[in-house]
mmCIF file of C-alpha atoms and ligand atoms in Angstrom:
data_model
loop_
_atom_site.group_PDB
_atom_site.id
_atom_site.type_symbol
_atom_site.label_atom_id
_atom_site.label_comp_id
_atom_site.label_asym_id
_atom_site.label_seq_id
_atom_site.Cartn_x
_atom_site.Cartn_y
_atom_site.Cartn_z
ATOM 1 C CA UNK R 109 -0.294 -0.061 -0.047
ATOM 2 C CA UNK R 110 1.229 3.341 -1.164
ATOM 3 C CA UNK R 111 1.232 6.164 1.580
ATOM 4 C CA UNK R 112 -0.742 9.214 -0.044
ATOM 5 C CA UNK R 113 1.324 12.255 -0.830
ATOM 6 C CA UNK R 114 1.475 14.888 1.598
ATOM 7 C CA UNK R 115 0.099 18.207 0.737
ATOM 8 C CA UNK R 116 3.018 20.026 0.536
ATOM 9 C CA UNK R 117 4.681 17.192 -1.872
ATOM 10 C CA UNK R 118 5.529 17.601 -5.309
ATOM 11 C CA UNK R 119 2.258 16.004 -7.334
ATOM 12 C CA UNK R 120 3.092 14.697 -10.880
ATOM 13 C CA UNK R 121 -0.537 15.487 -11.678
ATOM 14 C CA UNK R 122 -0.122 19.276 -10.725
ATOM 15 C CA UNK R 123 3.579 19.742 -12.029
ATOM 16 C CA UNK R 124 4.321 23.099 -13.790
ATOM 17 C CA UNK R 125 5.322 20.972 -16.735
ATOM 18 C CA UNK R 126 7.697 20.775 -19.648
ATOM 19 C CA UNK R 127 9.203 23.550 -21.703
ATOM 20 C CA UNK R 128 8.365 21.696 -24.708
ATOM 21 C CA UNK R 129 4.899 19.722 -25.447
ATOM 22 C CA UNK R 130 5.387 15.860 -24.681
ATOM 23 C CA UNK R 131 2.851 13.243 -24.419
ATOM 24 C CA UNK R 132 2.573 11.550 -21.235
ATOM 25 C CA UNK R 133 3.517 7.659 -20.999
ATOM 26 C CA UNK R 134 0.890 5.082 -20.082
ATOM 27 C CA UNK R 135 2.646 3.470 -17.012
ATOM 28 C CA UNK R 136 5.085 5.983 -15.588
ATOM 29 C CA UNK R 137 4.220 9.479 -14.101
ATOM 30 C CA UNK R 138 6.021 12.631 -14.937
ATOM 31 C CA UNK R 139 9.214 12.294 -12.513
ATOM 32 C CA UNK R 140 9.446 8.754 -13.162
ATOM 33 C CA UNK R 141 10.021 9.689 -17.010
ATOM 34 C CA UNK R 142 12.492 12.129 -16.025
ATOM 35 C CA UNK R 143 14.453 9.859 -13.854
ATOM 36 C CA UNK R 144 14.581 7.496 -16.657
ATOM 37 C CA UNK R 145 15.402 10.159 -19.074
ATOM 38 C CA UNK R 146 18.316 10.859 -16.722
ATOM 39 C CA UNK R 147 19.584 7.650 -16.899
ATOM 40 C CA UNK R 148 19.377 7.286 -20.352
ATOM 41 C CA UNK R 149 21.599 10.398 -21.047
ATOM 42 C CA UNK R 150 25.032 9.988 -21.876
ATOM 43 C CA UNK R 151 25.987 12.654 -19.202
ATOM 44 C CA UNK R 152 24.693 10.132 -16.864
ATOM 45 C CA UNK R 153 26.875 7.195 -18.295
ATOM 46 C CA UNK R 154 30.038 9.522 -18.105
ATOM 47 C CA UNK R 155 29.922 10.179 -14.169
ATOM 48 C CA UNK R 156 31.120 6.581 -13.961
ATOM 49 C CA UNK R 157 34.748 8.060 -14.839
ATOM 50 C CA UNK R 158 34.444 11.175 -13.244
ATOM 51 C CA UNK R 159 36.334 12.271 -9.636
ATOM 52 C CA UNK R 160 34.386 12.632 -6.741
ATOM 53 C CA UNK R 161 37.423 12.796 -4.637
ATOM 54 C CA UNK R 162 40.047 10.297 -6.107
ATOM 55 C CA UNK R 163 40.853 10.216 -9.922
ATOM 56 C CA UNK R 164 39.022 7.105 -11.271
ATOM 57 C CA UNK R 165 42.528 5.569 -12.165
ATOM 58 C CA UNK R 166 43.877 5.868 -8.314
ATOM 59 C CA UNK R 167 41.761 2.479 -7.696
ATOM 60 C CA UNK R 168 38.434 0.479 -8.348
ATOM 61 C CA UNK R 169 37.326 1.092 -5.088
ATOM 62 C CA UNK R 170 36.817 4.507 -4.594
ATOM 63 C CA UNK R 171 33.435 6.435 -5.200
ATOM 64 C CA UNK R 172 33.095 8.104 -8.393
ATOM 65 C CA UNK R 173 30.438 10.363 -9.378
ATOM 66 C CA UNK R 174 28.141 7.974 -10.777
ATOM 67 C CA UNK R 175 28.589 5.780 -7.383
ATOM 68 C CA UNK R 176 28.155 8.993 -5.484
ATOM 69 C CA UNK R 177 24.726 10.056 -6.849
ATOM 70 C CA UNK R 178 23.523 6.430 -6.594
ATOM 71 C CA UNK R 179 24.136 6.819 -2.850
ATOM 72 C CA UNK R 180 22.935 10.102 -2.790
ATOM 73 C CA UNK R 181 19.521 9.006 -4.609
ATOM 74 C CA UNK R 182 19.311 6.136 -2.160
ATOM 75 C CA UNK R 183 19.381 8.335 1.152
ATOM 76 C CA UNK R 184 17.385 10.902 -1.003
ATOM 77 C CA UNK R 185 14.570 8.354 -1.047
ATOM 78 C CA UNK R 186 14.439 6.901 2.444
ATOM 79 C CA UNK R 187 14.119 10.658 3.545
ATOM 80 C CA UNK R 188 11.088 11.528 0.950
ATOM 81 C CA UNK R 189 9.150 8.342 1.657
ATOM 82 C CA UNK R 190 9.268 8.697 5.547
ATOM 83 C CA UNK R 191 8.080 12.366 4.892
ATOM 84 C CA UNK R 192 5.214 11.195 2.333
ATOM 85 C CA UNK R 193 6.927 13.330 -0.034
ATOM 86 C CA UNK R 194 7.719 12.432 -3.854
ATOM 87 C CA UNK R 195 10.308 9.938 -3.957
ATOM 88 C CA UNK R 196 10.249 9.717 -7.907
ATOM 89 C CA UNK R 197 11.056 13.097 -8.102
ATOM 90 C CA UNK R 198 13.604 13.050 -5.306
ATOM 91 C CA UNK R 199 15.409 10.058 -6.984
ATOM 92 C CA UNK R 200 15.343 12.313 -10.315
ATOM 93 C CA UNK R 201 16.950 15.135 -8.819
ATOM 94 C CA UNK R 202 19.381 13.279 -6.708
ATOM 95 C CA UNK R 203 20.852 11.309 -9.781
ATOM 96 C CA UNK R 204 20.976 14.444 -11.866
ATOM 97 C CA UNK R 205 22.689 16.824 -9.414
ATOM 98 C CA UNK R 206 25.912 15.948 -10.606
ATOM 99 C CA UNK R 207 25.616 15.689 -14.394
ATOM 100 C CA UNK R 208 27.286 19.157 -14.745
ATOM 101 C CA UNK R 209 30.577 17.992 -13.101
ATOM 102 C CA UNK R 210 33.668 18.454 -15.130
ATOM 103 C CA UNK R 211 36.361 15.976 -15.043
ATOM 104 C CA UNK R 212 38.429 15.816 -11.823
ATOM 105 C CA UNK R 213 35.848 16.957 -9.541
ATOM 106 C CA UNK R 214 36.206 20.364 -7.684
ATOM 107 C CA UNK R 215 39.809 21.257 -9.100
ATOM 108 C CA UNK R 216 38.431 20.450 -12.670
ATOM 109 C CA UNK R 217 35.618 23.090 -12.033
ATOM 110 C CA UNK R 218 37.862 25.722 -10.433
ATOM 111 C CA UNK R 219 40.408 25.205 -13.568
ATOM 112 C CA UNK R 220 37.533 25.681 -15.851
ATOM 113 C CA UNK R 221 35.755 28.704 -14.302
ATOM 114 C CA UNK R 222 39.393 30.474 -14.149
ATOM 115 C CA UNK R 223 39.593 29.828 -17.884
ATOM 116 C CA UNK R 224 36.306 31.227 -18.722
ATOM 117 C CA UNK R 225 36.621 34.376 -16.259
ATOM 118 C CA UNK R 226 36.606 36.561 -18.969
ATOM 119 C CA UNK R 227 33.547 34.654 -20.810
ATOM 120 C CA UNK R 228 30.953 34.636 -17.946
ATOM 121 C CA UNK R 229 32.400 31.890 -16.170
ATOM 122 C CA UNK R 230 31.561 28.437 -15.261
ATOM 123 C CA UNK R 231 29.286 26.709 -12.405
ATOM 124 C CA UNK R 232 28.876 23.341 -12.375
ATOM 125 C CA UNK R 233 25.033 23.767 -11.145
ATOM 126 C CA UNK R 234 24.559 25.669 -13.957
ATOM 127 C CA UNK R 235 26.382 23.192 -16.451
ATOM 128 C CA UNK R 236 23.833 20.591 -14.968
ATOM 129 C CA UNK R 237 20.760 22.628 -16.362
ATOM 130 C CA UNK R 238 22.511 23.163 -19.522
ATOM 131 C CA UNK R 239 23.108 19.450 -19.944
ATOM 132 C CA UNK R 240 19.311 18.497 -19.476
ATOM 133 C CA UNK R 241 17.978 21.583 -21.272
ATOM 134 C CA UNK R 242 20.450 21.984 -24.091
ATOM 135 C CA UNK R 243 23.260 19.647 -24.619
ATOM 136 C CA UNK R 244 21.792 16.310 -24.688
ATOM 137 C CA UNK R 245 20.713 15.270 -27.971
ATOM 138 C CA UNK R 246 17.984 12.581 -27.977
ATOM 139 C CA UNK R 247 14.900 13.760 -29.381
ATOM 140 C CA UNK R 248 14.015 14.927 -32.923
ATOM 141 C CA UNK R 249 11.993 18.059 -32.252
ATOM 142 C CA UNK R 250 13.810 19.451 -29.157
ATOM 143 C CA UNK R 251 17.347 20.036 -27.541
ATOM 144 C CA UNK R 252 17.914 18.488 -24.134
ATOM 145 C CA UNK R 253 16.026 16.008 -22.364
ATOM 146 C CA UNK R 254 12.903 17.963 -21.718
ATOM 147 C CA UNK R 255 12.533 17.662 -17.495
ATOM 148 C CA UNK R 256 9.584 18.732 -15.745
ATOM 149 C CA UNK R 257 10.117 22.417 -13.865
ATOM 150 C CA UNK R 258 10.534 20.568 -10.703
ATOM 151 C CA UNK R 259 13.380 18.345 -11.543
ATOM 152 C CA UNK R 260 15.298 21.351 -13.052
ATOM 153 C CA UNK R 261 14.395 23.514 -9.816
ATOM 154 C CA UNK R 262 16.093 20.791 -7.975
ATOM 155 C CA UNK R 263 18.771 20.506 -10.350
ATOM 156 C CA UNK R 264 19.772 23.748 -10.130
ATOM 157 C CA UNK R 265 20.890 24.288 -6.258
ATOM 158 C CA UNK R 266 23.039 27.389 -6.572
ATOM 159 C CA UNK R 267 23.005 29.986 -9.025
ATOM 160 C CA UNK R 268 24.635 33.546 -9.128
ATOM 161 C CA UNK R 269 21.790 36.336 -9.337
ATOM 162 C CA UNK R 270 23.806 37.540 -12.899
ATOM 163 C CA UNK R 271 23.169 34.109 -14.379
ATOM 164 C CA UNK R 272 19.546 33.805 -12.400
ATOM 165 C CA UNK R 273 18.537 36.354 -14.567
ATOM 166 C CA UNK R 274 18.877 34.605 -17.588
ATOM 167 C CA UNK R 275 16.825 31.759 -16.673
ATOM 168 C CA UNK R 276 13.175 33.015 -16.480
ATOM 169 C CA UNK R 277 10.863 31.306 -13.693
ATOM 170 C CA UNK R 278 13.663 28.803 -13.390
ATOM 171 C CA UNK R 279 16.066 31.290 -12.082
ATOM 172 C CA UNK R 280 13.732 33.628 -9.931
ATOM 173 C CA UNK R 281 13.863 32.006 -6.890
ATOM 174 C CA UNK R 282 17.441 33.323 -6.542
ATOM 175 C CA UNK R 283 16.537 36.768 -6.876
ATOM 176 C CA UNK R 284 13.447 36.707 -4.741
ATOM 177 C CA UNK R 285 15.166 34.432 -2.185
ATOM 178 C CA UNK R 286 12.729 31.654 -2.310
ATOM 179 C CA UNK R 287 13.352 28.031 -1.528
ATOM 180 C CA UNK R 288 12.745 25.320 -4.106
ATOM 181 C CA UNK R 289 10.210 22.136 -2.992
ATOM 182 C CA UNK R 290 10.789 19.786 -0.137
ATOM 183 C CA UNK R 291 11.996 17.119 -2.636
ATOM 184 C CA UNK R 292 14.969 19.398 -3.959
ATOM 185 C CA UNK R 293 15.664 20.429 -0.317
ATOM 186 C CA UNK R 294 16.038 16.470 0.690
ATOM 187 C CA UNK R 295 18.199 16.011 -2.754
ATOM 188 C CA UNK R 296 20.671 18.635 -1.272
ATOM 189 C CA UNK R 297 21.159 17.544 2.289
ATOM 190 C CA UNK R 298 21.349 13.841 1.057
ATOM 191 C CA UNK R 299 24.117 14.721 -1.109
ATOM 192 C CA UNK R 300 26.015 16.294 2.134
ATOM 193 C CA UNK R 301 25.288 12.977 4.154
ATOM 194 C CA UNK R 302 26.313 10.857 1.241
ATOM 195 C CA UNK R 303 29.642 12.609 0.716
ATOM 196 C CA UNK R 304 30.786 13.245 4.176
ATOM 197 C CA UNK R 305 30.399 9.660 5.006
ATOM 198 C CA UNK R 306 31.580 7.820 2.085
ATOM 199 C CA UNK R 307 34.428 10.441 1.741
ATOM 200 C CA UNK R 308 35.509 9.374 5.349
ATOM 201 C CA UNK R 309 35.132 5.530 4.088
ATOM 202 C CA UNK R 310 37.305 6.242 0.816
ATOM 203 C CA UNK R 311 39.631 8.304 2.849
ATOM 204 C CA UNK R 312 40.515 5.743 5.423
ATOM 205 C CA UNK R 313 40.591 3.060 2.639
ATOM 206 C CA UNK R 314 43.196 5.272 0.735
ATOM 207 C CA UNK R 315 45.295 5.523 4.154
ATOM 208 C CA UNK R 316 44.932 9.304 3.972
ATOM 209 C CA UNK R 317 42.535 9.381 7.308
ATOM 210 C CA UNK R 318 43.195 7.629 10.319
ATOM 211 C CA UNK R 319 40.431 6.153 12.519
ATOM 212 C CA UNK R 320 42.302 7.372 15.766
ATOM 213 C CA UNK R 321 42.774 10.912 14.299
ATOM 214 C CA UNK R 322 39.106 11.181 13.152
ATOM 215 C CA UNK R 323 37.969 10.592 17.046
ATOM 216 C CA UNK R 324 38.354 14.029 17.374
ATOM 217 C CA UNK R 325 35.127 14.577 15.705
ATOM 218 C CA UNK R 326 32.370 14.167 18.156
ATOM 219 C CA UNK R 327 29.805 12.340 15.558
ATOM 220 C CA UNK R 328 32.675 9.804 14.652
ATOM 221 C CA UNK R 329 33.967 9.124 18.376
ATOM 222 C CA UNK R 330 30.433 8.678 19.714
ATOM 223 C CA UNK R 331 29.593 6.006 17.017
ATOM 224 C CA UNK R 332 33.164 4.477 17.190
ATOM 225 C CA UNK R 333 32.572 4.168 21.243
ATOM 226 C CA UNK R 334 29.220 2.474 20.725
ATOM 227 C CA UNK R 335 30.517 0.126 18.073
ATOM 228 C CA UNK R 336 33.833 -0.706 20.214
ATOM 229 C CA UNK R 337 31.691 -1.171 23.361
ATOM 230 C CA UNK R 338 29.760 -4.054 21.668
ATOM 231 C CA UNK R 339 32.650 -5.450 19.487
ATOM 232 C CA UNK R 340 36.023 -4.418 21.134
ATOM 233 C CA UNK R 341 38.043 -6.660 18.619
ATOM 234 C CA UNK R 342 36.621 -5.911 15.119
ATOM 235 C CA UNK R 343 38.944 -5.422 12.158
ATOM 236 C CA UNK R 344 39.528 -2.227 10.542
ATOM 237 C CA UNK R 345 37.271 -2.501 7.551
ATOM 238 C CA UNK R 346 34.298 -4.026 9.683
ATOM 239 C CA UNK R 347 34.641 -1.070 12.551
ATOM 240 C CA UNK R 348 34.841 1.536 9.472
ATOM 241 C CA UNK R 349 31.610 0.516 8.018
ATOM 242 C CA UNK R 350 29.898 -0.225 11.506
ATOM 243 C CA UNK R 351 30.839 3.153 12.274
ATOM 244 C CA UNK R 352 29.751 4.845 8.804
ATOM 245 C CA UNK R 353 26.362 2.940 8.679
ATOM 246 C CA UNK R 354 25.453 4.451 12.087
ATOM 247 C CA UNK R 355 26.647 7.986 11.320
ATOM 248 C CA UNK R 356 24.465 7.760 8.155
ATOM 249 C CA UNK R 357 21.487 6.366 9.883
ATOM 250 C CA UNK R 358 21.831 8.944 12.888
ATOM 251 C CA UNK R 359 21.895 11.678 10.588
ATOM 252 C CA UNK R 360 19.125 10.677 8.203
ATOM 253 C CA UNK R 361 16.999 9.854 11.333
ATOM 254 C CA UNK R 362 17.568 13.378 12.900
ATOM 255 C CA UNK R 363 17.049 14.796 9.455
ATOM 256 C CA UNK R 364 13.450 13.003 9.212
ATOM 257 C CA UNK R 365 12.234 14.165 12.907
ATOM 258 C CA UNK R 366 13.778 17.464 12.582
ATOM 259 C CA UNK R 367 12.046 18.548 9.389
ATOM 260 C CA UNK R 368 8.655 16.778 10.468
ATOM 261 C CA UNK R 369 8.996 19.305 13.259
ATOM 262 C CA UNK R 370 9.647 22.361 10.990
ATOM 263 C CA UNK R 371 6.720 21.075 8.626
ATOM 264 C CA UNK R 372 4.348 20.580 11.537
ATOM 265 C CA UNK R 373 5.253 24.090 12.615
ATOM 266 C CA UNK R 374 5.080 25.823 9.262
ATOM 267 C CA UNK R 375 2.138 23.524 7.721
ATOM 268 C CA UNK R 376 2.621 24.676 4.158
ATOM 269 C CA UNK R 377 -0.679 23.587 2.016
ATOM 270 C CA UNK R 378 1.093 23.347 -1.050
ATOM 271 C CA UNK R 379 4.375 23.128 -2.779
ATOM 272 C CA UNK R 380 4.047 27.087 -3.841
ATOM 273 C CA UNK R 381 3.566 27.498 0.427
ATOM 274 C CA UNK R 382 7.111 25.657 0.879
ATOM 275 C CA UNK R 383 8.779 27.703 -1.953
ATOM 276 C CA UNK R 384 7.598 30.969 -0.118
ATOM 277 C CA UNK R 385 7.664 30.363 3.555
ATOM 278 C CA UNK R 386 10.694 31.616 3.857
ATOM 279 C CA UNK R 387 12.430 28.855 5.876
ATOM 280 C CA UNK R 388 14.349 25.708 4.841
ATOM 281 C CA UNK R 389 11.940 23.007 5.930
ATOM 282 C CA UNK R 390 14.350 20.021 5.518
ATOM 283 C CA UNK R 391 17.132 20.237 8.026
ATOM 284 C CA UNK R 392 18.894 18.477 10.669
ATOM 285 C CA UNK R 393 18.622 19.713 14.706
ATOM 286 C CA UNK R 394 21.029 22.350 15.641
ATOM 287 C CA UNK R 395 22.998 19.994 17.650
ATOM 288 C CA UNK R 396 23.316 17.530 15.189
ATOM 289 C CA UNK R 397 24.103 20.503 12.329
ATOM 290 C CA UNK R 398 26.955 21.424 14.707
ATOM 291 C CA UNK R 399 28.670 17.738 14.423
ATOM 292 C CA UNK R 400 27.888 17.297 10.948
ATOM 293 C CA UNK R 401 29.285 20.847 10.314
ATOM 294 C CA UNK R 402 32.876 19.609 12.333
ATOM 295 C CA UNK R 403 33.093 16.753 10.276
ATOM 296 C CA UNK R 404 33.027 18.518 7.057
ATOM 297 C CA UNK R 405 35.355 20.922 8.400
ATOM 298 C CA UNK R 406 37.851 18.088 9.324
ATOM 299 C CA UNK R 407 37.308 16.367 5.994
ATOM 300 C CA UNK R 408 38.520 19.626 4.122
ATOM 301 C CA UNK R 409 41.343 20.023 6.270
ATOM 302 C CA UNK R 410 42.783 16.394 6.268
ATOM 303 C CA UNK R 411 41.369 14.876 3.025
ATOM 304 C CA UNK R 412 40.507 17.567 0.253
ATOM 305 C CA UNK R 413 43.842 19.150 1.146
ATOM 306 C CA UNK R 414 45.803 16.386 1.686
ATOM 307 C CA UNK R 415 48.923 16.696 -0.340
ATOM 308 C CA UNK R 416 48.207 13.178 -2.116
ATOM 309 C CA UNK R 417 44.675 14.818 -3.271
ATOM 310 C CA UNK R 418 46.202 18.209 -4.309
ATOM 311 C CA UNK R 419 48.897 16.820 -6.189
ATOM 312 C CA UNK R 420 46.217 15.058 -8.263
ATOM 313 C CA UNK R 421 44.312 18.390 -8.102
ATOM 314 C CA UNK R 422 47.244 20.213 -9.369
ATOM 315 C CA UNK R 423 47.382 17.778 -12.416
ATOM 316 C CA UNK R 424 43.956 18.204 -12.943
ATOM 317 C CA UNK R 425 44.018 22.022 -13.032
ATOM 318 C CA UNK R 426 47.146 21.831 -15.597
ATOM 319 C CA UNK R 427 45.365 19.373 -17.885
ATOM 320 C CA UNK R 428 41.940 21.591 -18.190
ATOM 321 C CA UNK R 429 44.166 24.633 -18.872
ATOM 322 C CA UNK R 430 46.306 23.160 -21.258
ATOM 323 C CA UNK R 431 43.111 21.823 -22.946
ATOM 324 C CA UNK R 432 41.167 25.148 -23.054
ATOM 325 C CA UNK R 433 44.423 27.106 -24.419
ATOM 326 C CA UNK R 434 44.956 24.553 -27.201
ATOM 327 C CA UNK R 435 41.392 24.882 -28.182
ATOM 328 C CA UNK R 436 40.948 28.366 -28.174
ATOM 329 C CA UNK R 437 44.266 28.809 -30.375
ATOM 330 C CA UNK R 438 43.826 25.957 -32.325
ATOM 331 C CA UNK R 439 39.708 24.869 -32.910
ATOM 332 C CA UNK R 440 41.008 22.123 -35.481
ATOM 333 C CA UNK R 441 41.857 20.077 -32.648
ATOM 334 C CA UNK R 442 38.429 20.057 -31.712
ATOM 335 C CA UNK R 443 36.040 17.186 -32.759
ATOM 336 C CA UNK R 444 34.437 17.791 -36.344
ATOM 337 C CA UNK R 445 30.856 17.967 -34.626
ATOM 338 C CA UNK R 446 32.319 20.432 -31.981
ATOM 339 C CA UNK R 447 34.042 22.430 -35.179
ATOM 340 C CA UNK R 448 30.441 22.829 -36.838
ATOM 341 C CA UNK R 449 28.966 23.710 -33.651
ATOM 342 C CA UNK R 450 31.505 26.506 -33.489
ATOM 343 C CA UNK R 451 30.982 27.569 -37.102
ATOM 344 C CA UNK R 452 27.326 27.574 -36.636
ATOM 345 C CA UNK R 453 27.681 29.885 -33.748
ATOM 346 C CA UNK R 454 30.207 32.060 -34.850
ATOM 347 C CA UNK R 455 27.828 35.104 -35.765
ATOM 348 C CA UNK R 456 25.788 34.376 -32.563
ATOM 349 C CA UNK R 457 24.595 37.655 -30.654
ATOM 350 C CA UNK R 458 25.990 35.904 -27.570
ATOM 351 C CA UNK R 459 29.862 36.944 -27.628
ATOM 352 C CA UNK R 460 30.628 33.995 -25.453
ATOM 353 C CA UNK R 461 29.208 31.453 -27.373
ATOM 354 C CA UNK R 462 31.932 30.004 -29.127
ATOM 355 C CA UNK R 463 33.895 29.957 -25.764
ATOM 356 C CA UNK R 464 31.062 28.142 -24.221
ATOM 357 C CA UNK R 465 30.762 25.366 -26.434
ATOM 358 C CA UNK R 466 34.674 24.751 -25.878
ATOM 359 C CA UNK R 467 34.052 24.871 -22.311
ATOM 360 C CA UNK R 468 31.006 22.336 -22.751
ATOM 361 C CA UNK R 469 33.281 20.099 -24.602
ATOM 362 C CA UNK R 470 35.798 20.190 -21.757
ATOM 363 C CA UNK R 471 33.340 19.787 -19.092
ATOM 364 C CA UNK R 472 31.837 16.677 -20.665
ATOM 365 C CA UNK R 473 35.082 14.839 -20.872
ATOM 366 C CA UNK R 474 35.644 12.084 -18.473
ATOM 367 C CA UNK R 475 38.957 12.029 -16.465
ATOM 368 C CA UNK R 476 40.879 9.341 -18.672
ATOM 369 C CA UNK R 477 39.587 11.144 -21.719
ATOM 370 C CA UNK R 478 40.601 14.564 -20.520
ATOM 371 C CA UNK R 479 44.302 13.246 -19.724
ATOM 372 C CA UNK R 480 44.528 11.012 -23.105
ATOM 373 C CA UNK R 481 43.357 14.400 -24.920
ATOM 374 C CA UNK R 482 45.909 16.579 -23.222
ATOM 375 C CA UNK R 483 48.600 13.878 -24.114
ATOM 376 C CA UNK R 484 47.550 13.905 -27.705
ATOM 377 C CA UNK R 485 47.830 17.557 -27.900
ATOM 378 C CA UNK R 486 50.991 17.683 -26.004
ATOM 379 C CA UNK R 487 52.389 15.449 -28.449
ATOM 380 C CA UNK R 488 50.942 17.335 -31.386
ATOM 381 C CA UNK R 489 52.468 20.651 -30.446
HETATM 382 MG MG1 LIG T 193 27.040 15.636 -5.194
#
């Protein structure tokens, strides 16, 4: 028996709809169709070879953007189901939330943003929207995946005011300081819960983090204590997994009960009231939020800024910079399709149109393709 959706949930029958006219499907609701379009997209498949923290070729055991996105979706669905909101929409947003990421994770994005400084910059969230709205080529009569407004609203997590002004209704909330629907709020926090926990797992596995050091974080140490009390002689691997699954369960449970309290105090009667109510409804308790932030800070200092991660980040930055300069100076290095795309846009009113095509091309690369392309280009000059 499926629970009835809460009144404040997104409802497939009342979607704000798609940009292009589109017939319905017999067996799937609008958000299930969005999810399926995302899974079938080429950008989604390429997440398999894009860095989360560790570059893909550093080992087969580490998270990639693809497995990260699946973990986010799984956490998001649990929360959505517990709160009686739209699980299909939550899943669609979670699976799509990182589609716009460049190769090499944040280092790649920072490098591409620096390259694009004089051409409108590069934001990975905005790139996710470009992919689903324009860059995927799967339909005869329109560009992109033609997703519903609610899925697109959830994908666009952050946006600068300048870029928001170009996005019409989708960008309006960044100008009016409104929130997205509950499902988008869930996807946002499910992302944080997923990466904080799986980055600990990957960091410990890689030997960049140590269990004893992590005990300086309250949330880690309290779950460490409860596991050790029950099983004092556990192997490192089992200890790690027992702690992490407890932390995820703790964070998700706290989030669900706190969000229920928030929803009960605001009592939104529909998704528009969620957007306009002026507060974030999906949140952890203050005490848990403090612990979660402490963990996040710990990871920033001890994992993301770790020498080994930084060495790879520097190589990534060099690679993206090299590719950008090479394509700008010599567009004949690009694929035929990209060169055609450039000639079609040469006389565009948008003075950055050609540079944006180059940025799209680089952003779409997997880690290994970017490395091999840089090697090919370096060998050619
Ligand atoms: Mg993410």
